[in-house]
mmCIF file of C-alpha atoms in Angstrom:
data_model
loop_
_atom_site.group_PDB
_atom_site.id
_atom_site.type_symbol
_atom_site.label_atom_id
_atom_site.label_comp_id
_atom_site.label_asym_id
_atom_site.label_seq_id
_atom_site.Cartn_x
_atom_site.Cartn_y
_atom_site.Cartn_z
ATOM 1 C CA UNK A 1 -6.262 -6.134 -19.626
ATOM 2 C CA UNK A 2 -4.922 -7.835 -16.542
ATOM 3 C CA UNK A 3 -1.500 -7.628 -14.937
ATOM 4 C CA UNK A 4 0.080 -9.526 -12.090
ATOM 5 C CA UNK A 5 3.034 -7.900 -10.421
ATOM 6 C CA UNK A 6 5.177 -9.693 -7.851
ATOM 7 C CA UNK A 7 7.319 -7.818 -5.297
ATOM 8 C CA UNK A 8 9.177 -8.430 -2.113
ATOM 9 C CA UNK A 9 12.017 -10.609 -3.320
ATOM 10 C CA UNK A 10 15.622 -9.985 -2.392
ATOM 11 C CA UNK A 11 18.710 -11.332 -0.668
ATOM 12 C CA UNK A 12 18.309 -12.825 2.772
ATOM 13 C CA UNK A 13 20.467 -14.967 5.037
ATOM 14 C CA UNK A 14 19.655 -18.525 5.911
ATOM 15 C CA UNK A 15 16.955 -18.603 8.558
ATOM 16 C CA UNK A 16 15.597 -15.229 7.569
ATOM 17 C CA UNK A 17 12.159 -14.217 6.268
ATOM 18 C CA UNK A 18 10.635 -12.512 3.291
ATOM 19 C CA UNK A 19 7.104 -11.687 2.294
ATOM 20 C CA UNK A 20 6.242 -11.752 -1.379
ATOM 21 C CA UNK A 21 3.245 -9.949 -2.785
ATOM 22 C CA UNK A 22 1.329 -10.586 -5.980
ATOM 23 C CA UNK A 23 -0.882 -7.685 -6.929
ATOM 24 C CA UNK A 24 -3.455 -8.018 -9.704
ATOM 25 C CA UNK A 25 -4.769 -5.025 -11.606
ATOM 26 C CA UNK A 26 -6.880 -4.271 -14.617
ATOM 27 C CA UNK A 27 -10.353 -5.271 -15.676
ATOM 28 C CA UNK A 28 -10.883 -7.864 -12.976
ATOM 29 C CA UNK A 29 -14.271 -9.254 -12.060
ATOM 30 C CA UNK A 30 -13.046 -11.991 -9.779
ATOM 31 C CA UNK A 31 -9.864 -13.887 -8.888
ATOM 32 C CA UNK A 32 -10.181 -17.600 -8.370
ATOM 33 C CA UNK A 33 -7.279 -19.828 -7.412
ATOM 34 C CA UNK A 34 -3.820 -18.366 -7.108
ATOM 35 C CA UNK A 35 -0.544 -20.227 -6.973
ATOM 36 C CA UNK A 36 3.015 -19.315 -6.112
ATOM 37 C CA UNK A 37 5.591 -21.141 -8.192
ATOM 38 C CA UNK A 38 9.355 -21.085 -8.175
ATOM 39 C CA UNK A 39 12.072 -21.973 -10.639
ATOM 40 C CA UNK A 40 15.618 -22.475 -9.565
ATOM 41 C CA UNK A 41 18.490 -22.251 -12.003
ATOM 42 C CA UNK A 42 18.582 -25.365 -14.145
ATOM 43 C CA UNK A 43 15.436 -26.819 -12.608
ATOM 44 C CA UNK A 44 11.799 -27.064 -13.624
ATOM 45 C CA UNK A 45 9.210 -24.677 -12.319
ATOM 46 C CA UNK A 46 7.385 -26.113 -9.295
ATOM 47 C CA UNK A 47 4.275 -25.215 -7.373
ATOM 48 C CA UNK A 48 5.087 -23.931 -3.893
ATOM 49 C CA UNK A 49 1.720 -22.895 -2.493
ATOM 50 C CA UNK A 50 -1.844 -22.590 -3.696
ATOM 51 C CA UNK A 51 -4.926 -20.813 -2.380
ATOM 52 C CA UNK A 52 -8.481 -21.141 -3.590
ATOM 53 C CA UNK A 53 -11.124 -18.435 -3.806
ATOM 54 C CA UNK A 54 -12.561 -19.558 -0.439
ATOM 55 C CA UNK A 55 -9.146 -19.528 1.229
ATOM 56 C CA UNK A 56 -8.259 -23.216 1.197
ATOM 57 C CA UNK A 57 -4.527 -23.725 0.967
ATOM 58 C CA UNK A 58 -2.012 -26.409 0.162
ATOM 59 C CA UNK A 59 1.769 -26.457 0.083
ATOM 60 C CA UNK A 60 4.644 -28.340 -1.381
ATOM 61 C CA UNK A 61 6.156 -30.701 1.187
ATOM 62 C CA UNK A 62 9.416 -28.797 1.021
ATOM 63 C CA UNK A 63 7.840 -25.607 2.388
ATOM 64 C CA UNK A 64 5.169 -26.891 4.761
ATOM 65 C CA UNK A 65 5.430 -25.284 8.151
ATOM 66 C CA UNK A 66 7.680 -22.534 6.802
ATOM 67 C CA UNK A 67 5.645 -20.750 4.121
ATOM 68 C CA UNK A 68 2.139 -19.301 4.388
ATOM 69 C CA UNK A 69 -0.012 -18.171 1.522
ATOM 70 C CA UNK A 70 -2.831 -15.697 2.126
ATOM 71 C CA UNK A 71 -4.989 -13.345 0.143
ATOM 72 C CA UNK A 72 -6.611 -9.965 0.569
ATOM 73 C CA UNK A 73 -9.522 -9.929 -1.860
ATOM 74 C CA UNK A 74 -10.201 -6.242 -1.260
ATOM 75 C CA UNK A 75 -6.731 -5.455 -2.549
ATOM 76 C CA UNK A 76 -6.601 -8.156 -5.225
ATOM 77 C CA UNK A 77 -3.360 -9.255 -3.646
ATOM 78 C CA UNK A 78 -1.955 -12.596 -2.596
ATOM 79 C CA UNK A 79 0.959 -12.952 -0.239
ATOM 80 C CA UNK A 80 3.605 -15.576 0.421
ATOM 81 C CA UNK A 81 5.161 -15.305 3.866
ATOM 82 C CA UNK A 82 8.451 -17.254 3.833
ATOM 83 C CA UNK A 83 10.113 -18.045 7.130
ATOM 84 C CA UNK A 84 13.158 -20.148 8.062
ATOM 85 C CA UNK A 85 14.522 -19.714 4.585
ATOM 86 C CA UNK A 86 17.073 -22.170 3.296
ATOM 87 C CA UNK A 87 19.632 -21.974 0.531
ATOM 88 C CA UNK A 88 17.476 -24.394 -1.494
ATOM 89 C CA UNK A 89 14.657 -21.807 -1.511
ATOM 90 C CA UNK A 90 16.709 -19.669 -3.859
ATOM 91 C CA UNK A 91 14.772 -19.250 -7.071
ATOM 92 C CA UNK A 92 12.699 -16.895 -9.143
ATOM 93 C CA UNK A 93 9.216 -16.856 -7.633
ATOM 94 C CA UNK A 94 6.157 -16.368 -9.818
ATOM 95 C CA UNK A 95 2.529 -15.996 -9.057
ATOM 96 C CA UNK A 96 -0.223 -17.290 -11.340
ATOM 97 C CA UNK A 97 -3.910 -16.653 -11.033
ATOM 98 C CA UNK A 98 -7.122 -17.697 -12.684
ATOM 99 C CA UNK A 99 -8.973 -14.462 -13.286
ATOM 100 C CA UNK A 100 -12.346 -13.627 -14.723
ATOM 101 C CA UNK A 101 -12.322 -10.220 -16.408
ATOM 102 C CA UNK A 102 -15.181 -7.767 -16.512
ATOM 103 C CA UNK A 103 -16.053 -8.949 -19.972
ATOM 104 C CA UNK A 104 -16.467 -12.448 -18.538
ATOM 105 C CA UNK A 105 -13.313 -13.863 -20.062
ATOM 106 C CA UNK A 106 -11.635 -16.517 -17.871
ATOM 107 C CA UNK A 107 -7.951 -17.157 -18.201
ATOM 108 C CA UNK A 108 -4.712 -17.807 -16.350
ATOM 109 C CA UNK A 109 -2.274 -14.980 -15.883
ATOM 110 C CA UNK A 110 1.359 -14.982 -14.780
ATOM 111 C CA UNK A 111 3.528 -12.357 -13.194
ATOM 112 C CA UNK A 112 7.039 -11.537 -14.320
ATOM 113 C CA UNK A 113 8.733 -13.140 -11.285
ATOM 114 C CA UNK A 114 10.778 -11.903 -8.374
ATOM 115 C CA UNK A 115 14.202 -13.222 -7.384
ATOM 116 C CA UNK A 116 14.726 -14.697 -3.934
ATOM 117 C CA UNK A 117 18.317 -15.486 -2.991
ATOM 118 C CA UNK A 118 19.121 -17.127 0.341
ATOM 119 C CA UNK A 119 22.756 -16.974 1.350
ATOM 120 C CA UNK A 120 24.377 -19.351 3.742
#
């Protein structure tokens, strides 16, 4: 009923930038909080950035000042602007959202992930 699709990943050099997108589609009534997570090889998945329905944001200490999360409610899309990328930002990035469907069902949904590789 609901799909989240991430895009925008790729290979970038240290210091470069990427913008990830997370587009939701399907029988959506409303999208509440959305988070961007990442999982590096051999490590646990971690929360990178989070945005509430009213636009409040918070970030992991490791990305503060470099990453910016934003949302376009008209497009059901959340973005993650990543600047000053470092090798340690290399990971698969996932978005997750709490979504209420048109039949009033509330649940958390995950995208399939997009690879970000930062080369030094």
